[in-house]
Coordinates of C-alpha atoms and ligand atoms in Angstrom, one line a residue:
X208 CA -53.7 4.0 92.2
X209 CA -55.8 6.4 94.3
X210 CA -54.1 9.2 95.6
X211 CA -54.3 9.4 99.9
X212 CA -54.3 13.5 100.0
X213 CA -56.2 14.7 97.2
X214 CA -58.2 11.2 96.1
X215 CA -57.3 11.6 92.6
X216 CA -55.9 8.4 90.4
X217 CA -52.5 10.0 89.3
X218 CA -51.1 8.0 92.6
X219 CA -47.6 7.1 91.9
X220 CA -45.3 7.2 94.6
X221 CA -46.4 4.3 97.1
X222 CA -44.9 4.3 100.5
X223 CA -45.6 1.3 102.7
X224 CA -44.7 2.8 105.4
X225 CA -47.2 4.8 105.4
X226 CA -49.7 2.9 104.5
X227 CA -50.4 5.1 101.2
X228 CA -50.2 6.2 97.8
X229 CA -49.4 10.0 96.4
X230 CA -50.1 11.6 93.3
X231 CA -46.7 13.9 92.1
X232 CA -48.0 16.9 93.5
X233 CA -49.6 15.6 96.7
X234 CA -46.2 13.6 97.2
X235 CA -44.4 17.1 97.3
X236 CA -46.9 18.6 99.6
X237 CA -46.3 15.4 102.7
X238 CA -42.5 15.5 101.7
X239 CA -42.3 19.9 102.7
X240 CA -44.3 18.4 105.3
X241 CA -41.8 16.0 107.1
X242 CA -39.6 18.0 106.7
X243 CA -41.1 21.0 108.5
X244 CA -41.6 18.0 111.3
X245 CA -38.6 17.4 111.6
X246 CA -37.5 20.7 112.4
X247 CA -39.9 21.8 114.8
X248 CA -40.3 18.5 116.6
X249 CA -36.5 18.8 117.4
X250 CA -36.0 22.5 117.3
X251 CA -33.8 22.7 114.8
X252 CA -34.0 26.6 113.8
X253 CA -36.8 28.9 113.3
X254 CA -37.5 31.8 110.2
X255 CA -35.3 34.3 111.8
X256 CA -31.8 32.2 111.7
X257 CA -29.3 32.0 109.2
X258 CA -28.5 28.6 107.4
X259 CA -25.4 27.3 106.2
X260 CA -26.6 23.9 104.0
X261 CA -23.8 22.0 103.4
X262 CA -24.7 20.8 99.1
X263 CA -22.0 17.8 98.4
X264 CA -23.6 17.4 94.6
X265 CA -25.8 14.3 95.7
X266 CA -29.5 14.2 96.1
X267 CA -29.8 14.8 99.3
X268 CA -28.3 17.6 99.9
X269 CA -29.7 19.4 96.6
X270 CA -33.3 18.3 97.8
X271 CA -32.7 19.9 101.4
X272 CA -31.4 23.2 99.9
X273 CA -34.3 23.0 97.7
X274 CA -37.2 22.2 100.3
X275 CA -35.9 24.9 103.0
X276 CA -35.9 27.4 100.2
X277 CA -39.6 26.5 99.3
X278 CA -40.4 26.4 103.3
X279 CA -38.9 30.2 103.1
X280 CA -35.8 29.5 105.4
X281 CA -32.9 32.3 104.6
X282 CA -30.4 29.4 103.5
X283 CA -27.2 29.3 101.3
X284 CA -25.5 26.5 100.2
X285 CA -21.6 26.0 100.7
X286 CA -19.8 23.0 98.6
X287 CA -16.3 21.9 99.1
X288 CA -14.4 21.1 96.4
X289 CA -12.5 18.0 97.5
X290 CA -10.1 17.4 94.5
X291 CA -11.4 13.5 93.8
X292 CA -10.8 14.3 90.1
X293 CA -14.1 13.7 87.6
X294 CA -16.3 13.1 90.5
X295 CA -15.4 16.7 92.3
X296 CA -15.5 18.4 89.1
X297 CA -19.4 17.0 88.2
X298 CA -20.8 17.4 91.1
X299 CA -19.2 21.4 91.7
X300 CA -20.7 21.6 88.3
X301 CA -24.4 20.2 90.0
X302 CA -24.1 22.6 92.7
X303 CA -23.2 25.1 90.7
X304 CA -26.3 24.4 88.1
X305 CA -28.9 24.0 90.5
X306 CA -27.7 27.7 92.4
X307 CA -28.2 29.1 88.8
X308 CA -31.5 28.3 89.2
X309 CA -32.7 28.7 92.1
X310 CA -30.9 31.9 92.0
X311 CA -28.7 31.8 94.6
X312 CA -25.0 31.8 95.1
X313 CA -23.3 28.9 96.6
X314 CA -19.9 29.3 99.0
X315 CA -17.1 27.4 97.1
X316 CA -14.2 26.0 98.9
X317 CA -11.6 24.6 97.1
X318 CA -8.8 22.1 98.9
X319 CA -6.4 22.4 96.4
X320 CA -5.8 25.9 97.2
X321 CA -4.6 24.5 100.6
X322 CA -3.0 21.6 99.3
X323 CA -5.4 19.4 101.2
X324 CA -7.2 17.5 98.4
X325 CA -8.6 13.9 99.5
X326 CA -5.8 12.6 97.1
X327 CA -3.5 14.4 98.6
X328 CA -3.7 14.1 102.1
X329 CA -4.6 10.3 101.5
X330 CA -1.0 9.8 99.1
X331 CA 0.6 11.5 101.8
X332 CA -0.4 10.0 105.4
X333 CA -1.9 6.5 103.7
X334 CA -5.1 6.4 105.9
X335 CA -8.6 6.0 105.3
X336 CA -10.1 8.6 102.9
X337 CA -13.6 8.9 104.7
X338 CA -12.4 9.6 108.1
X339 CA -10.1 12.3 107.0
X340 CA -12.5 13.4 104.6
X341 CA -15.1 14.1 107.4
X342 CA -12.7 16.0 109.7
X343 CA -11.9 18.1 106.6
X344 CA -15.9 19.0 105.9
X345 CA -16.3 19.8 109.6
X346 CA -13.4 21.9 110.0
X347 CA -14.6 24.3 106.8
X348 CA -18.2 24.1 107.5
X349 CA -17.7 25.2 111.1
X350 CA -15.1 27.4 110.2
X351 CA -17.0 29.3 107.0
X352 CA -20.4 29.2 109.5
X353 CA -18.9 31.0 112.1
X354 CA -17.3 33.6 109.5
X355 CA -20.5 34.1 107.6
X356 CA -22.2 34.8 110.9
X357 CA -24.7 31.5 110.0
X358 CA -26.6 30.2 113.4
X359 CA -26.6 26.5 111.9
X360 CA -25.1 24.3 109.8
X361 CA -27.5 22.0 108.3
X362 CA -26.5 18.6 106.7
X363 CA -29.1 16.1 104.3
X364 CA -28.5 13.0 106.5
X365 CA -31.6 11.3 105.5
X366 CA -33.6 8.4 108.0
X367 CA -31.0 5.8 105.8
X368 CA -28.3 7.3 106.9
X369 CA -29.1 8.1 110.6
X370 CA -30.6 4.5 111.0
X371 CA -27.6 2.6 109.3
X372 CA -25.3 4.8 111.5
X373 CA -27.2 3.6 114.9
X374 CA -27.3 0.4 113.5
X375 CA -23.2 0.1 112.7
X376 CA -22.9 1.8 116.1
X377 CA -24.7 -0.5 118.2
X378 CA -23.2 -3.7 116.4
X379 CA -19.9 -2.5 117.3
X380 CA -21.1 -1.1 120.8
X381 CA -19.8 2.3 119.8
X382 CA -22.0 4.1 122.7
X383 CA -19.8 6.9 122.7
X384 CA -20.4 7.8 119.1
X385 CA -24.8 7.8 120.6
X386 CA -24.5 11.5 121.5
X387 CA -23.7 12.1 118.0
X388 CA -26.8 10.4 116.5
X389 CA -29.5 13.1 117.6
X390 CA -31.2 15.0 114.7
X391 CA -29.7 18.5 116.4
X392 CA -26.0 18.8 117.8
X393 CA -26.3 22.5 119.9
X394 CA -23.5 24.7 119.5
X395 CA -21.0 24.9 122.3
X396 CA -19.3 27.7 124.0
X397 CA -16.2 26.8 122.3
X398 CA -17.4 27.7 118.9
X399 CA -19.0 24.3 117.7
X400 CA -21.8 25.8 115.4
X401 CA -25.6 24.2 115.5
X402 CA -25.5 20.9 113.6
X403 CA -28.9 19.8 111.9
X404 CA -30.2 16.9 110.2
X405 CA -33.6 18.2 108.9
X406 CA -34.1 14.8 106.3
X407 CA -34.0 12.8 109.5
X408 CA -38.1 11.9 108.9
X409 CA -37.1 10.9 105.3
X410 CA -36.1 7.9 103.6
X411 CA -33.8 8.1 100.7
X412 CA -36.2 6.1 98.3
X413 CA -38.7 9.2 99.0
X414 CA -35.3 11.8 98.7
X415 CA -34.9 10.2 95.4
X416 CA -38.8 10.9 94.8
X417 CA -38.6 14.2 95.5
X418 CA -35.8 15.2 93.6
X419 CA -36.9 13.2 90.5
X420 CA -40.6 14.9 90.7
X421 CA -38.7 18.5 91.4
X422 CA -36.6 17.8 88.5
X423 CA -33.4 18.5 90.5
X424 CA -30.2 16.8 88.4
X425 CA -28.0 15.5 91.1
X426 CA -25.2 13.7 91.3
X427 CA -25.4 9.9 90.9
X428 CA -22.2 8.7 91.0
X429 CA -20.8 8.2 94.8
X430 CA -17.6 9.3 95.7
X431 CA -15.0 6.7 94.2
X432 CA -13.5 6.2 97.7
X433 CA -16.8 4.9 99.4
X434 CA -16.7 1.6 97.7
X435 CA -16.7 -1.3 100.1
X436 CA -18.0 1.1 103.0
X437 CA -19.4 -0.7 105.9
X438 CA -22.7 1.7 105.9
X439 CA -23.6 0.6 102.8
X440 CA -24.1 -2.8 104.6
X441 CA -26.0 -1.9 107.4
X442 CA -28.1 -0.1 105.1
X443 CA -28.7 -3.0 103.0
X444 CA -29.5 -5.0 105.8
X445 CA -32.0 -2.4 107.0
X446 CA -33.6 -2.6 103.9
X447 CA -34.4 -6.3 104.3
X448 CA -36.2 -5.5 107.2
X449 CA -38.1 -2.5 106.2
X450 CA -39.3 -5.0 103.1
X451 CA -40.6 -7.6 105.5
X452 CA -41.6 -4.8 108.0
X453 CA -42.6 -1.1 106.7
X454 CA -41.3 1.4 109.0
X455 CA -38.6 -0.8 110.7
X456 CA -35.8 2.0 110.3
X457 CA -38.1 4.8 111.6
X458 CA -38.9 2.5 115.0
X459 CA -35.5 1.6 115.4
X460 CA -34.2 5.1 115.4
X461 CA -37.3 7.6 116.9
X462 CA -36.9 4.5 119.4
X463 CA -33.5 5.0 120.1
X464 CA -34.0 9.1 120.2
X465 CA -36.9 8.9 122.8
X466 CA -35.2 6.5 124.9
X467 CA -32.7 7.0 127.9
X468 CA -29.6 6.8 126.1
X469 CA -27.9 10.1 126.3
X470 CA -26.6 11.2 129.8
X471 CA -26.5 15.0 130.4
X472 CA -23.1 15.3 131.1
X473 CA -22.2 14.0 128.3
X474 CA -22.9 17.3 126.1
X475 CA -20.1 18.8 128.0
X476 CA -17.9 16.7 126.4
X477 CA -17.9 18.6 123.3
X478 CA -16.7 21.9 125.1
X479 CA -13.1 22.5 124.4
X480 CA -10.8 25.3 123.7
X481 CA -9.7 27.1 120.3
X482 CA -7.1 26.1 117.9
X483 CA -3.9 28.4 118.9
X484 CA -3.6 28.6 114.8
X485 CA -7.4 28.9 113.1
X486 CA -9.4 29.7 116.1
X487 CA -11.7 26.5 115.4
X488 CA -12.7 24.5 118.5
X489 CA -10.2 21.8 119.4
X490 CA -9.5 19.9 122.3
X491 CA -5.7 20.2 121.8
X492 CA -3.8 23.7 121.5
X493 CA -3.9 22.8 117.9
X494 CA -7.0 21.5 116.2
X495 CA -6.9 17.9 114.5
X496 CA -7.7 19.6 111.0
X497 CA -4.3 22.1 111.5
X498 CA -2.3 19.4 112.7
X499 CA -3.0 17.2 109.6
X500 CA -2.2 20.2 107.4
X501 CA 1.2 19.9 109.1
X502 CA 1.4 16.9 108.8
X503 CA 0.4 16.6 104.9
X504 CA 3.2 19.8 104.6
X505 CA 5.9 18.0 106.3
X506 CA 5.4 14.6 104.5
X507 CA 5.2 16.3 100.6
X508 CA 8.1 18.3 102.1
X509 CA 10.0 15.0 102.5
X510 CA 9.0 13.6 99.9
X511 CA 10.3 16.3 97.3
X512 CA 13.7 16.6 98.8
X513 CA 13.9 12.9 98.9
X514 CA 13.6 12.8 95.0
Ligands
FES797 FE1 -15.2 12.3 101.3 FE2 -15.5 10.5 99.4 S1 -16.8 12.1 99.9 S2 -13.9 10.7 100.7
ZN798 ZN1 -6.8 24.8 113.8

């Protein structure tokens, strides 16, 4: 197949989407490209800031430490070690290789140091993994960006992942959860750090791509406790549409971005106080993640002078 950028017939990556075909090389140079888009069409940061990329392992998150080190952005990489066992211990070890190489040295934060593994906290207040799990992440991120003096946090939610979210969101009329769907969450005078999504313009087929072509070894296992998500549904779904129609998930959600749906006051929302024990942002004296730690405490507490 004919290459689109550079004409040659070394195309191999097709994209319906867009209509073309990319040799390996030329495929890198749109994918840096996007990319860049991404984060100067939303103002997401500029050379001069500090970047916190939070690296779970996984493709995407490897592939957007990568690319903003090739685009020349000053960006570490900060994993946390959530305790799940084999899985945690790979993909530390994926982080950990692909630093090596590029150099660089990644922020590790272990759980089990604060007895707050996923296995842990899940044994011990019998919820939902994910939805702790993501309270968790935040809570560190935030917490290590603010320490480290980083001016955003950036995260590899890719156009799957952003478009399955709207999708799930607007099936189950979550509006209040539409706020949290832009590509750039600004920090707030509470202490919320700048949340990014710089893979917003790219698909995870061409995530995948990139990282295969880069030769980055990621994670390929997902997280034991995602099976049966709901997201993975939506996404499926979405990707019956984008078969029949190319670039059905990038109309639904630059749609839904350039439309009316967020209300200014709404960004006010987010302003709170600071946790009377960490100093995080928290809308109670004591933050949700210090409460759960408590919480987890109290029950293992129990639980050993029950036994
Ligand atoms: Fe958080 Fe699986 S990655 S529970
Ligand atoms: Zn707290």
């Amino acid at each position: 197949m004919k290459c689109r950028r550079c004409g040659s017939f070394e195309g191999e990556v097709a994209l319906k989407r867009h209509n073309a075909t990319f040799c390996r090389n030329c495929f890198v140079v749109f994918f840096r490209r996007q990319v860049k888009r991404a984060i100067s069409e939303f103002r997401m940061f500029t050379p001069k800031e500090k970047i916190l990329v939070c690296v779970s392992g996984g493709k995407d998150s490897l592939v957007l430490w990568d690319v903003l080190l090739d685009l020349g952005f000053d960006a570490d990489g900060m994993y946390i070690d959530l305790g799940i066992g084999d899985y945690s211990r790979e993909s530390r070890e994926k982080v950990l290789a692909f630093a090596r190489l590029r150099k660089r040295e990644p922020i590790i934060v272990d759980l089990s140091a604060e007895g707050m593994t996923i296995p842990e906290v899940t044994a011990r207040l019998r919820k939902k993994a994910c939805s702790l799990c993501g309270m968790i992440k935040r809570h560190h991120f935030n917490s290590a960006a603010r320490k480290g003096g980083y001016d955003v946090v950036a995260t590899g939610h890719n156009l799957d992942d952003e478009a399955s979210r709207l999708l799930g969101n607007i099936i189950q009329w979550n509006v209040k959860y539409f706020p949290g769907q832009k590509p750039v969450l600004e920090e707030t005078s509470s202490g919320m750090v700048r949340k990014v999504k710089p893979l917003v313009r790219v698909t995870e087929y061409e995530t995948a791509c990139y990282a295969l072509i880069r030769g980055i070894d990621y994670m390929i296992y997902e997280c034991p406790y995602s099976k049966g998500a709901t997201s993975l549904a939506y996404k499926e779904a979405l990707n019956m549409l984008e078969e029949e129609m190319p670039g059905t998930k990038a109309r639904f959600l630059f749609g839904f971005l350039d439309g009316e749906f967020f209300r200014e006051d709404e960004k006010e929302e987010s302003e709170g106080r600071s946790c009377l024990v960490c100093g995080e942002p928290s809308f109670q004296e004591v933050c949700s993640y210090c409460r759960l730690k408590e919480e987890v405490a109290r029950r293992s507490a129990a639980g050993r002078k029950g036994a």
